[in-house]
Amino acid sequence: KGEEGIDAGGVTKEFFQVLSEDLFDVNSSLWSNRFGNVGNEIVNWFNSDCTWDAQGYELVGLLVGLALYNGVMLDVHFPLAVYRKILGLSLGVEDLFDEELKNGLHQLLTYDGDVENVFCLNFCVTWTVLGEEIEINLQPDGSEIPVTSDNREEYVRLYVKWMLVDSVQKQWDAFEKGFWRVMGNSSLFLFRPDELELLVVGSPDLDFDALEQHTTYEGTYDKDTDCVVNFWLFVKSADRETQIKLLKFVTGTGSAPIGGLSELSFVIQSAGGKSDHLPTSHTCFNTLLLPDYGKDYEKLSDRLGRAILECEGFGLQ
């Protein structure tokens, strides 16, 4: 931890990871906790209350742009709506990431009956600003206009526009300014939103069986070496958090590249004879330097577990 690093690519990846963990911390003022988690996933969505930190959002935009430019994946949890906004695409009900709200609007659109008296809605939205609830008109005198079967599609359009565009316009403008400072004149518009998301964050699907099949070995190791067999036993029996930390330890990122872990060039290299030393890695080359712990699974589990827990931070030469 905190060792000197000569950057041949690996330190760059770790730099982006360490910086993104701070900038995308959902407990910071930049991101909204209005919607909580979506399913089991944390969501980074712009905090409409944060009107005082335009530089923070611009820095986030710069970081995302630089990561894309350098081919480095980030630990960020943007909803797909962010990538659609980057590409200038229109937004609709399906882009909402609040499932309860999305389902409610779907019910409104498909209800076969007296919409006005059943839903009792007007063209306004109740919004919380710095802890105080206020009423926002979606169009002039919206609080006086009831939602009916005839105008419900317009209501939903304006509601989605408020949620994903108007309510966070200042924050988005600053983010977009930083992003396009780096990515101006790029070919991003050739991508679909889901493809752009893969470029930014990689794939969350971690198939370690595929990684094992495509791993190469150097030095005295091969796939049947006792220490290597125990390594894969450790990896496959570990929980997801430990598996992600292992990937970060060896590759500098906790996600799989496009195509999955089978596309990752992963190397396990012998680090001398039998030893009690901790494993090390060359994140520039996705190489794990694994001492020969022989058949001692407990030693490998202890040393490798300690190594991946204390692997963040660096100095530069």
Rosetta silent file (secondary structure, phi, psi, omega in degrees, C-alpha in Angstrom):
SEQUENCE: KGEEGIDAGGVTKEFFQVLSEDLFDVNSSLWSNRFGNVGNEIVNWFNSDCTWDAQGYELVGLLVGLALYNGVMLDVHFPLAVYRKILGLSLGVEDLFDEELKNGLHQLLTYDGDVENVFCLNFCVTWTVLGEEIEINLQPDGSEIPVTSDNREEYVRLYVKWMLVDSVQKQWDAFEKGFWRVMGNSSLFLFRPDELELLVVGSPDLDFDALEQHTTYEGTYDKDTDCVVNFWLFVKSADRETQIKLLKFVTGTGSAPIGGLSELSFVIQSAGGKSDHLPTSHTCFNTLLLPDYGKDYEKLSDRLGRAILECEGFGLQ
SCORE:     score description
SCORE:     0.000 S_00000001
   1 L     0.000  128.467  178.083    0.000    0.000    0.000 S_00000001
   2 L    75.282   15.969 -177.073    1.365    3.400   -1.012 S_00000001
   3 L   -75.021  162.796  177.524    4.403    1.933   -2.749 S_00000001
   4 E   -65.621  142.491 -179.986    6.290    3.787   -5.465 S_00000001
   5 E  -130.664  131.865  173.376    4.855    3.206   -8.912 S_00000001
   6 L  -100.853  116.512 -167.740    6.436    3.632  -12.342 S_00000001
   7 L   -80.594  112.825  168.971    3.513    4.227  -14.669 S_00000001
   8 L  -118.846   23.468  179.688    3.348    1.990  -17.707 S_00000001
   9 L   124.996  -38.151 -176.689   -0.458    2.024  -17.700 S_00000001
  10 H   -68.901  -41.757  179.716   -1.340    0.298  -14.445 S_00000001
  11 H   -65.913  -35.349  176.170   -0.881    3.332  -12.215 S_00000001
  12 H   -59.624  -45.595  178.947   -3.064    5.344  -14.595 S_00000001
  13 H   -60.821  -44.265 -178.698   -5.867    2.810  -14.177 S_00000001
  14 H   -67.957  -35.992  177.530   -5.536    2.878  -10.407 S_00000001
  15 H   -57.839  -47.075  179.191   -5.437    6.683  -10.389 S_00000001
  16 H   -64.009  -38.338  179.789   -8.797    6.804  -12.158 S_00000001
  17 H   -64.474  -47.285 -178.106  -10.214    4.174   -9.802 S_00000001
  18 H   -64.537  -42.617 -179.471   -9.104    5.976   -6.637 S_00000001
  19 H   -67.007  -40.038 -177.804  -10.331    9.352   -7.916 S_00000001
  20 H   -68.283  -31.252  178.344  -13.681    7.952   -9.075 S_00000001
  21 H   -62.132  -34.618  177.847  -14.338    6.358   -5.684 S_00000001
  22 H   -79.013  -46.566 -175.597  -14.241    9.837   -4.136 S_00000001
  23 H   -69.264  -30.835 -177.379  -16.041   11.735   -6.888 S_00000001
  24 L  -102.172   16.089  175.823  -18.811    9.158   -7.272 S_00000001
  25 L   -63.787  119.457 -175.470  -19.349    8.568   -3.561 S_00000001
  26 L   -66.981  -12.579  178.163  -23.150    8.589   -3.223 S_00000001
  27 L   -87.708   -2.809  177.140  -22.777   10.211    0.196 S_00000001
  28 L   -80.202  167.895 -177.079  -21.219   13.333   -1.352 S_00000001
  29 L   -74.582  -11.657 -176.087  -23.331   16.375   -2.163 S_00000001
  30 L   -72.918  -26.519 -170.470  -22.996   15.841   -5.922 S_00000001
  31 E  -116.038  145.574 -175.098  -25.336   12.861   -6.093 S_00000001
  32 L   -84.724  139.303  169.908  -28.953   12.492   -5.125 S_00000001
  33 L  -107.157   17.315 -178.866  -30.196   10.003   -2.545 S_00000001
  34 L   -61.766  -33.493 -173.826  -33.769   10.903   -3.468 S_00000001
  35 L  -103.148   -5.332 -178.173  -34.264    7.590   -5.255 S_00000001
  36 L    64.063 -154.181  176.311  -32.194    5.312   -3.008 S_00000001
  37 L   -85.488  148.986  175.484  -30.801    2.166   -4.615 S_00000001
  38 E  -103.557  108.003 -170.986  -32.358    0.781   -7.786 S_00000001
  39 L    66.646 -124.814  176.765  -32.712   -2.934   -7.174 S_00000001
  40 L  -101.474    8.006 -173.718  -29.389   -3.934   -5.650 S_00000001
  41 E  -105.748  137.360  169.782  -27.497   -1.209   -7.472 S_00000001
  42 L   -74.627  141.931 -179.636  -26.407    2.200   -6.224 S_00000001
  43 L  -118.831  129.216  172.822  -27.317    4.927   -8.720 S_00000001
  44 L   -92.563  102.902  175.566  -25.312    8.075   -9.385 S_00000001
  45 L  -125.834  147.301 -172.581  -27.867   10.728  -10.364 S_00000001
  46 E   -62.666  135.702 -179.491  -27.352   14.474  -10.203 S_00000001
  47 L   -85.214  108.510 -176.876  -28.400   16.201   -7.000 S_00000001
  48 L   -65.571  -19.864  178.032  -30.804   18.984   -7.996 S_00000001
  49 L   -77.134  -20.449 -175.084  -30.230   20.659   -4.611 S_00000001
  50 L   -84.933   87.780 -178.378  -26.502   21.059   -5.262 S_00000001
  51 L  -102.258    4.740 -173.169  -26.435   24.426   -6.988 S_00000001
  52 L  -109.429    1.257 -173.631  -23.119   25.574   -5.486 S_00000001
  53 L  -129.807   55.653  177.567  -20.608   23.114   -6.984 S_00000001
  54 H   -59.813  -34.592  179.652  -20.586   23.549  -10.760 S_00000001
  55 H   -65.093  -33.769  178.012  -16.826   22.926  -10.699 S_00000001
  56 H   -64.019  -44.593  179.030  -17.425   19.555   -9.066 S_00000001
  57 H   -68.043  -36.443  177.077  -19.757   18.448  -11.855 S_00000001
  58 H   -64.962  -37.985  177.223  -17.370   19.798  -14.476 S_00000001
  59 H   -64.495  -39.332  176.846  -14.570   17.777  -12.869 S_00000001
  60 H   -62.192  -43.977  177.877  -16.740   14.659  -13.005 S_00000001
  61 H   -61.036  -41.576  176.112  -17.374   15.305  -16.698 S_00000001
  62 H   -60.650  -43.491 -178.888  -13.641   15.734  -17.283 S_00000001
  63 H   -61.854  -46.342  179.772  -12.924   12.475  -15.457 S_00000001
  64 H   -63.262  -42.114  178.738  -15.443   10.496  -17.510 S_00000001
  65 H   -63.928  -44.899  179.353  -14.121   12.025  -20.722 S_00000001
  66 H   -64.746  -38.097  178.111  -10.488   11.346  -19.831 S_00000001
  67 H   -63.455  -43.390  176.786  -11.300    7.765  -18.839 S_00000001
  68 H   -61.642  -45.353 -177.616  -13.000    7.185  -22.190 S_00000001
  69 H   -62.032  -37.538 -177.042  -10.113    8.811  -24.056 S_00000001
  70 H   -93.449    1.264  178.939   -7.544    6.653  -22.241 S_00000001
  71 L    68.346   33.362 -179.592   -9.569    3.421  -22.403 S_00000001
  72 L  -109.165  132.998  179.872   -9.861    3.184  -18.599 S_00000001
  73 L   -86.413  147.792 -177.314  -13.015    1.858  -16.940 S_00000001
  74 L  -112.991  154.511  174.646  -14.594    3.676  -13.998 S_00000001
  75 L   -94.147   77.215 -177.498  -16.449    2.515  -10.912 S_00000001
  76 L  -132.661  149.692 -175.065  -19.545    4.615  -11.568 S_00000001
  77 L  -123.903   61.795  174.405  -23.237    3.689  -11.553 S_00000001
  78 L   -72.399  142.301  168.184  -24.951    6.043  -13.971 S_00000001
  79 L   -70.863  162.568 -177.164  -28.423    5.056  -15.167 S_00000001
  80 H   -60.772  -24.236 -179.977  -28.729    4.520  -18.909 S_00000001
  81 H   -57.894  -33.345  179.632  -30.434    7.921  -19.165 S_00000001
  82 H   -63.010  -42.728 -178.663  -27.039    9.614  -18.676 S_00000001
  83 H   -71.425  -32.051  174.889  -25.587    7.895  -21.738 S_00000001
  84 H   -67.095  -39.051  178.701  -28.689    8.753  -23.775 S_00000001
  85 H   -66.422  -41.093  177.963  -28.294   12.402  -22.744 S_00000001
  86 H   -57.853  -39.706 -176.839  -24.602   12.367  -23.716 S_00000001
  87 L   -85.300    0.664  176.937  -25.570   11.090  -27.172 S_00000001
  88 L    74.419   23.474 -179.014  -28.327   13.693  -27.522 S_00000001
  89 L   -88.298  154.787  178.671  -31.134   11.124  -27.675 S_00000001
  90 L   -71.238  157.224 -177.823  -34.688   11.784  -26.543 S_00000001
  91 L  -117.203  145.606  179.565  -35.837   10.450  -23.176 S_00000001
  92 L  -138.754 -170.608 -177.478  -39.029    8.619  -22.300 S_00000001
  93 H   -56.377  -38.435 -176.407  -40.728    6.676  -19.521 S_00000001
  94 H   -65.812  -16.049 -179.828  -38.402    3.698  -20.017 S_00000001
  95 H   -86.448   -8.916  175.370  -35.431    5.878  -19.096 S_00000001
  96 L   -68.279  139.797 -179.177  -36.749    6.505  -15.569 S_00000001
  97 L  -108.462    1.077  170.895  -34.807    4.508  -12.992 S_00000001
  98 L   -90.025  102.024 -172.904  -37.355    4.875  -10.204 S_00000001
  99 H   -62.156  -36.830  179.871  -39.317    1.669  -10.822 S_00000001
 100 H   -63.665  -44.495  177.713  -42.275    2.739   -8.676 S_00000001
 101 H   -65.321  -43.802  179.798  -42.645    5.985  -10.614 S_00000001
 102 H   -59.007  -46.553 -179.910  -42.168    4.229  -13.942 S_00000001
 103 H   -63.779  -38.611  178.789  -44.861    1.669  -13.142 S_00000001
 104 H   -62.671  -41.516  179.292  -47.223    4.413  -11.972 S_00000001
 105 H   -69.867  -35.010  175.330  -46.845    6.328  -15.238 S_00000001
 106 H   -62.877  -42.214  178.462  -47.343    3.136  -17.248 S_00000001
 107 H   -62.394  -40.261  177.914  -50.587    2.514  -15.352 S_00000001
 108 H   -61.400  -42.452 -176.375  -51.704    6.055  -16.097 S_00000001
 109 H   -70.705  -29.227 -173.781  -51.011    5.613  -19.815 S_00000001
 110 H  -103.910   -2.739 -175.768  -52.787    2.266  -20.121 S_00000001
 111 L   -66.049  131.384 -179.710  -55.733    2.829  -17.766 S_00000001
 112 L  -107.564   86.002 -176.848  -59.063    2.204  -19.478 S_00000001
 113 L   174.861 -159.017 -178.009  -61.494    4.316  -17.512 S_00000001
 114 L   -82.031   90.470 -175.990  -62.096    7.725  -15.993 S_00000001
 115 H   -60.965  -43.140 -173.917  -58.503    8.967  -15.670 S_00000001
 116 H   -61.863  -45.298 -174.758  -59.412   12.361  -14.223 S_00000001
 117 H   -87.411  -19.219  178.475  -61.438   11.101  -11.269 S_00000001
 118 H   -84.902  -45.993 -175.640  -59.419    7.966  -10.551 S_00000001
 119 H   -89.481  -26.625  176.977  -55.889    9.425  -10.620 S_00000001
 120 L    50.691   52.499 -178.983  -56.800   12.981   -9.499 S_00000001
 121 L  -110.500  152.788  170.720  -53.683   14.510  -11.046 S_00000001
 122 E  -122.400  171.910 -179.260  -52.871   17.995  -12.290 S_00000001
 123 L   -80.598   61.290  176.425  -50.070   19.259  -14.526 S_00000001
 124 E  -151.040  165.163  179.817  -47.731   19.811  -11.607 S_00000001
 125 E  -135.152  138.392  175.567  -45.238   17.838   -9.542 S_00000001
 126 E   -86.381  123.852 -171.732  -44.463   18.007   -5.843 S_00000001
 127 E  -129.287  141.808  178.962  -40.710   18.440   -5.444 S_00000001
 128 E   -97.914  122.163  178.957  -38.454   18.636   -2.395 S_00000001
 129 E  -120.121  112.430 -179.625  -35.927   21.491   -2.429 S_00000001
 130 L    50.902   43.057  175.505  -33.481   21.548    0.485 S_00000001
 131 L    86.440   -4.983 -178.614  -35.983   19.679    2.635 S_00000001
 132 E  -110.921  129.481  179.996  -38.968   21.851    1.733 S_00000001
 133 E   -80.752  130.601  176.048  -41.766   20.565   -0.493 S_00000001
 134 E  -130.960  162.941 -179.769  -42.814   22.879   -3.294 S_00000001
 135 E  -106.370  123.945 -179.125  -45.194   22.526   -6.216 S_00000001
 136 E  -106.720  122.598  174.978  -43.718   22.804   -9.716 S_00000001
 137 E   -76.394  130.173  178.812  -46.040   23.559  -12.638 S_00000001
 138 L   -80.049  -17.102  172.096  -45.225   21.432  -15.659 S_00000001
 139 L  -154.310  165.694 -177.112  -46.822   24.088  -17.853 S_00000001
 140 L   -52.557  131.492 -178.405  -48.321   27.528  -17.144 S_00000001
 141 L    57.385   33.689 -176.557  -51.126   27.232  -14.554 S_00000001
 142 H   -61.195  -30.390 -179.197  -50.518   23.501  -14.479 S_00000001
 143 H   -66.847  -15.408  179.870  -52.021   23.134  -11.014 S_00000001
 144 H   -99.602   -1.013 -176.332  -55.364   24.179  -12.508 S_00000001
 145 L  -107.951  112.867  179.437  -55.241   21.714  -15.423 S_00000001
 146 E   -74.551  151.067  175.478  -56.488   18.170  -14.648 S_00000001
 147 L   -85.967  126.055 -177.810  -54.931   15.132  -16.284 S_00000001
 148 L  -125.189  178.297  177.289  -57.474   13.376  -18.506 S_00000001
 149 L   -62.228  -27.787 -176.448  -57.510   10.549  -21.032 S_00000001
 150 L   -81.036  -31.218 -174.448  -56.930   13.112  -23.759 S_00000001
 151 L  -114.981    9.528 -175.460  -53.886   14.867  -22.303 S_00000001
 152 H   -65.435  -32.750  178.948  -52.214   12.143  -20.205 S_00000001
 153 H   -65.736  -38.385  177.233  -49.502   11.471  -22.802 S_00000001
 154 H   -66.935  -38.788  176.937  -48.510   15.142  -22.699 S_00000001
 155 H   -60.582  -47.132 -179.647  -48.492   15.011  -18.889 S_00000001
 156 H   -63.837  -40.601  178.900  -46.171   11.985  -18.890 S_00000001
 157 H   -60.501  -46.651 -179.220  -43.879   13.628  -21.446 S_00000001
 158 H   -68.943  -34.311  178.775  -43.592   16.780  -19.348 S_00000001
 159 H   -65.113  -47.259  178.742  -43.158   14.770  -16.137 S_00000001
 160 H   -62.723  -40.854  179.117  -40.276   12.755  -17.610 S_00000001
 161 H   -61.790  -40.983  177.683  -38.745   15.929  -19.001 S_00000001
 162 H   -64.001  -46.598 -175.581  -38.853   17.531  -15.548 S_00000001
 163 H   -64.082  -44.678 -170.031  -37.351   14.499  -13.813 S_00000001
 164 H  -101.782  -13.454 -176.667  -34.502   13.814  -16.242 S_00000001
 165 L  -124.239  -68.613 -169.516  -33.807   17.207  -17.818 S_00000001
 166 H   -63.093  -40.909 -174.188  -35.222   20.370  -16.251 S_00000001
 167 H   -68.613  -20.432 -177.932  -34.685   19.517  -12.556 S_00000001
 168 H  -124.500   25.652 -173.363  -30.943   18.898  -13.069 S_00000001
 169 H   -61.796  -43.767 -179.254  -30.210   21.270  -15.953 S_00000001
 170 H   -63.063  -43.269 -179.521  -27.558   23.355  -14.119 S_00000001
 171 H   -66.765  -41.386 -179.754  -25.735   20.260  -12.891 S_00000001
 172 H   -66.186  -41.096 -179.625  -25.914   18.605  -16.311 S_00000001
 173 H   -58.688  -41.245  179.681  -24.628   21.689  -18.134 S_00000001
 174 H   -68.415  -43.113  177.463  -21.502   21.716  -15.928 S_00000001
 175 H   -59.797  -47.644 -176.989  -20.956   17.956  -16.361 S_00000001
 176 H   -63.947  -37.040  178.113  -21.439   18.211  -20.123 S_00000001
 177 H   -59.708  -46.880  178.895  -19.015   21.130  -20.342 S_00000001
 178 H   -65.854  -41.749 -177.650  -16.262   19.073  -18.710 S_00000001
 179 H   -62.437  -48.329 -175.232  -17.045   15.952  -20.725 S_00000001
 180 H   -78.408  -12.404  170.823  -16.974   17.602  -24.148 S_00000001
 181 H   -61.525  -31.375 -179.862  -13.794   19.515  -23.316 S_00000001
 182 H   -94.173  -43.445 -169.441  -12.116   16.133  -23.659 S_00000001
 183 H   -99.003   11.842  176.910  -14.381   14.286  -26.092 S_00000001
 184 L   -59.064  144.858 -179.736  -15.158   17.076  -28.553 S_00000001
 185 L    62.985   22.949  177.058  -14.886   16.014  -32.222 S_00000001
 186 L   -90.171  178.654 -178.967  -14.987   12.341  -31.195 S_00000001
 187 L  -104.607   28.476 -176.488  -16.962    9.543  -32.834 S_00000001
 188 H   -60.474  -28.272 -175.176  -19.122    8.760  -29.808 S_00000001
 189 H   -70.799   -3.965  173.770  -22.320    9.271  -31.764 S_00000001
 190 H   -78.937  -14.066 -175.103  -21.589    6.018  -33.593 S_00000001
 191 L   -96.006  153.699  168.337  -22.369    4.129  -30.386 S_00000001
 192 L   -83.545  161.122 -179.651  -25.631    3.077  -28.815 S_00000001
 193 H   -56.663  -41.013 -179.568  -26.201    4.086  -25.161 S_00000001
 194 H   -68.646  -30.844  177.531  -25.579    0.543  -23.879 S_00000001
 195 H   -71.954  -39.084  177.168  -22.347    0.336  -25.872 S_00000001
 196 H   -64.414  -38.896  177.252  -21.170    3.666  -24.458 S_00000001
 197 H   -60.593  -41.770  178.480  -21.962    2.392  -20.964 S_00000001
 198 H   -62.689  -37.610  178.573  -19.763   -0.664  -21.585 S_00000001
 199 H   -65.619  -34.494 -176.762  -16.902    1.596  -22.646 S_00000001
 200 H   -80.053  -45.882 -171.052  -17.204    3.630  -19.439 S_00000001
 201 H  -115.084   -9.267 -176.541  -17.779    0.932  -16.810 S_00000001
 202 L    76.986 -171.307 -179.197  -17.049   -2.395  -18.485 S_00000001
 203 E   -97.689  134.359  178.427  -19.164   -5.486  -17.987 S_00000001
 204 L   -79.236   -9.168 -178.498  -20.460   -6.397  -14.508 S_00000001
 205 L   -80.846  114.287 -177.071  -20.598  -10.093  -15.440 S_00000001
 206 L  -109.923   97.817 -179.708  -17.555  -11.783  -13.911 S_00000001
 207 L   -99.012   95.240 -176.206  -17.138  -15.306  -15.293 S_00000001
 208 H   -76.124  -17.676  171.453  -14.049  -16.646  -13.538 S_00000001
 209 H   -65.291  -42.912  177.600  -14.374  -20.021  -15.268 S_00000001
 210 H   -65.540  -39.098  178.562  -13.834  -18.191  -18.560 S_00000001
 211 H   -63.062  -42.180  179.733  -10.924  -16.263  -17.046 S_00000001
 212 H   -61.621  -41.488 -177.962   -9.304  -19.506  -15.877 S_00000001
 213 H   -65.755  -26.349 -175.481   -9.623  -21.048  -19.330 S_00000001
 214 L  -109.164    9.371  177.315   -7.892  -18.075  -20.959 S_00000001
 215 L   -77.496  141.989  174.375   -5.184  -17.421  -18.347 S_00000001
 216 E  -109.237  155.759 -174.813   -1.557  -17.902  -19.364 S_00000001
 217 E  -123.695  142.576  179.991    1.241  -19.025  -17.040 S_00000001
 218 E  -129.724  160.380 -177.338    4.864  -17.987  -16.899 S_00000001
 219 L    77.920 -134.075 -175.919    7.937  -19.224  -15.086 S_00000001
 220 L   -92.545    4.692 -174.847    7.583  -22.619  -13.432 S_00000001
 221 L   -93.903  150.515  163.645    3.790  -22.580  -13.289 S_00000001
 222 L  -143.881 -178.526 -173.223    1.141  -24.292  -15.361 S_00000001
 223 L   -65.798  -16.986 -177.894   -2.563  -24.950  -14.768 S_00000001
 224 L  -100.057   -0.852  177.806   -1.824  -28.132  -12.790 S_00000001
 225 L   -62.887  137.998 -175.760    0.691  -26.633  -10.349 S_00000001
 226 H   -52.992  -44.722 -177.753   -0.548  -27.094   -6.777 S_00000001
 227 H   -64.803  -37.488  179.148   -0.340  -23.390   -5.988 S_00000001
 228 H   -68.794  -42.508  177.261   -2.255  -22.488   -9.152 S_00000001
 229 H   -58.191  -43.158  179.233   -4.968  -25.058   -8.411 S_00000001
 230 H   -67.952  -33.619  178.046   -5.365  -23.566   -4.938 S_00000001
 231 H   -60.201  -48.178 -178.605   -5.460  -20.054   -6.397 S_00000001
 232 H   -69.105  -31.131  174.622   -8.474  -20.869   -8.562 S_00000001
 233 H   -63.132  -42.846  178.088  -10.115  -22.674   -5.653 S_00000001
 234 H   -62.106  -46.718 -175.916   -9.697  -19.479   -3.598 S_00000001
 235 H   -62.047  -46.792 -173.549  -11.085  -17.259   -6.389 S_00000001
 236 H   -75.679  -20.446  177.981  -14.177  -19.343   -7.081 S_00000001
 237 H   -93.348   -6.876 -178.447  -15.059  -19.788   -3.414 S_00000001
 238 L   -77.232  156.259  174.684  -14.636  -16.075   -2.619 S_00000001
 239 L   -75.446  169.601 -173.690  -17.563  -13.675   -2.353 S_00000001
 240 H   -62.237  -38.374 -179.493  -18.149  -11.118   -5.104 S_00000001
 241 H   -61.513  -41.661  178.441  -16.534   -8.264   -3.167 S_00000001
 242 H   -67.209  -39.434  178.404  -13.320  -10.264   -2.754 S_00000001
 243 H   -61.686  -41.018  178.838  -13.353  -11.253   -6.423 S_00000001
 244 H   -65.629  -40.979  178.328  -13.664   -7.600   -7.440 S_00000001
 245 H   -63.902  -36.765  177.313  -10.786   -6.640   -5.121 S_00000001
 246 H   -63.257  -45.009  178.312   -8.658   -9.394   -6.675 S_00000001
 247 H   -60.429  -42.634  178.128   -9.357   -8.041  -10.167 S_00000001
 248 H   -62.458  -38.673 -178.930   -8.436   -4.537   -9.000 S_00000001
 249 H   -62.820  -39.469 -174.975   -5.243   -5.897   -7.441 S_00000001
 250 H   -92.144  -37.225 -171.732   -4.102   -7.550  -10.668 S_00000001
 251 H  -112.051  -15.010 -177.807   -5.638   -5.383  -13.395 S_00000001
 252 L    89.637   -3.502  178.911   -6.360   -2.021  -11.770 S_00000001
 253 L  -145.094  149.943 -176.694  -10.120   -2.288  -12.380 S_00000001
 254 L   -98.675   12.493  179.798  -12.919   -4.361  -10.904 S_00000001
 255 L  -116.385  164.395  176.030  -14.920   -4.835  -14.122 S_00000001
 256 E   -90.483  149.030  175.535  -14.583   -7.078  -17.134 S_00000001
 257 L   -70.981  171.869  175.532  -13.735   -5.595  -20.550 S_00000001
 258 L   -56.745  128.636 -176.483  -16.197   -5.714  -23.429 S_00000001
 259 L   100.941   -9.508  176.899  -16.679   -9.389  -24.228 S_00000001
 260 L    92.819 -179.213 -176.686  -16.195  -10.512  -20.629 S_00000001
 261 H   -66.130  -18.806  177.327  -13.260  -11.898  -18.674 S_00000001
 262 H   -66.396  -19.656  179.157  -12.412  -14.264  -21.517 S_00000001
 263 H   -90.662   -2.187 -178.390  -11.140  -11.170  -23.378 S_00000001
 264 L   -86.862  130.127  175.627   -8.825  -10.181  -20.521 S_00000001
 265 L   -80.806   96.911 -172.892   -5.137  -10.950  -20.935 S_00000001
 266 L  -112.891  127.897 -174.061   -4.546  -12.457  -17.476 S_00000001
 267 E  -125.661  134.298  170.629   -1.144  -13.855  -16.491 S_00000001
 268 E  -113.624  120.096 -175.563   -0.012  -15.797  -13.416 S_00000001
 269 E  -117.952  137.885  177.793    3.763  -15.772  -13.020 S_00000001
 270 E   -68.098  140.660 -178.913    5.828  -17.667  -10.492 S_00000001
 271 E  -116.421   67.304  178.623    7.600  -15.428   -7.994 S_00000001
 272 E    81.590 -170.108 -179.288   10.580  -17.527   -6.986 S_00000001
 273 E   -79.232 -161.131 -178.418   10.601  -20.712   -4.932 S_00000001
 274 E   -59.937  135.347 -171.443    8.652  -21.485   -1.790 S_00000001
 275 L  -155.028  157.163  173.077    8.108  -18.287    0.165 S_00000001
 276 L  -101.054    4.482 -177.622    6.054  -16.623    2.849 S_00000001
 277 L   -68.216  159.877  175.291    5.973  -13.324    0.962 S_00000001
 278 L   -78.498  152.125  172.735    2.759  -11.715   -0.173 S_00000001
 279 L   -64.402  154.164  173.046    1.744  -11.854   -3.851 S_00000001
 280 E  -129.507  179.585 -178.572    2.399   -8.747   -5.952 S_00000001
 281 E  -151.038  158.311  168.983    1.196   -7.656   -9.367 S_00000001
 282 E  -113.088   93.435 -176.783    2.019   -5.716  -12.510 S_00000001
 283 L   -65.341  -22.354  177.540   -1.292   -3.988  -13.238 S_00000001
 284 L   -61.425  -32.548 -173.879    0.185   -2.588  -16.447 S_00000001
 285 L  -119.670   13.182  178.981    0.318   -6.135  -17.838 S_00000001
 286 L    52.822   45.046 -174.946   -2.480   -7.829  -15.807 S_00000001
 287 E  -116.041  126.216  174.893    0.130  -10.081  -14.246 S_00000001
 288 E   -96.744  122.914  176.171   -0.087  -11.707  -10.808 S_00000001
 289 E   -94.939  101.968 -170.693    3.290  -12.551   -9.258 S_00000001
 290 E  -108.156  113.410  174.938    2.356  -15.499   -7.067 S_00000001
 291 E   -60.487  155.514 -178.864    4.891  -17.052   -4.663 S_00000001
 292 E   -83.783  102.130  177.778    4.901  -20.851   -4.561 S_00000001
 293 L   -92.739    7.711  177.906    2.902  -21.802   -1.478 S_00000001
 294 L    62.665 -138.436 -179.250    2.872  -25.436   -2.558 S_00000001
 295 L   -89.290    3.517 -174.494   -0.162  -27.420   -1.422 S_00000001
 296 L   -81.173   92.193 -178.782   -0.786  -25.142    1.565 S_00000001
 297 H   -65.707  -39.443 -178.318   -4.185  -23.660    0.770 S_00000001
 298 H   -61.516  -39.710  178.562   -4.460  -21.874    4.107 S_00000001
 299 H   -66.346  -44.710  179.128   -1.198  -20.000    3.495 S_00000001
 300 H   -60.920  -45.248 -179.144   -2.276  -18.978   -0.016 S_00000001
 301 H   -60.860  -42.003 -179.378   -5.689  -17.852    1.266 S_00000001
 302 H   -68.426  -49.493 -175.599   -4.103  -15.798    4.062 S_00000001
 303 H   -67.942  -43.794 -179.013   -1.346  -14.179    1.961 S_00000001
 304 H   -68.560  -40.066  178.050   -3.521  -13.453   -1.074 S_00000001
 305 H   -61.507  -41.892  178.244   -6.366  -12.175    1.077 S_00000001
 306 H   -66.896  -39.100 -177.701   -4.041   -9.771    2.888 S_00000001
 307 H   -63.717  -44.304 -175.087   -2.467   -8.597   -0.374 S_00000001
 308 H   -76.990  -17.401  176.577   -5.732   -7.647   -2.082 S_00000001
 309 H   -80.116  -26.190 -176.271   -7.001   -5.801    0.995 S_00000001
 310 L  -118.591   61.608 -173.362   -3.932   -3.536    1.152 S_00000001
 311 L  -129.238   18.728 -175.796   -3.414   -2.659   -2.478 S_00000001
 312 L  -109.089  137.821  177.451   -4.647    0.916   -2.917 S_00000001
 313 L   102.696  155.355 -175.375   -2.522    3.996   -3.393 S_00000001
 314 L  -165.085  163.629  166.531    0.873    4.671   -4.921 S_00000001
 315 E  -116.505  158.801 -177.608    3.717    7.131   -5.346 S_00000001
 316 E  -110.875  138.273  172.199    5.093    8.079   -8.760 S_00000001
 317 L  -103.391    0.000    0.000    8.674    7.943   -9.970 S_00000001
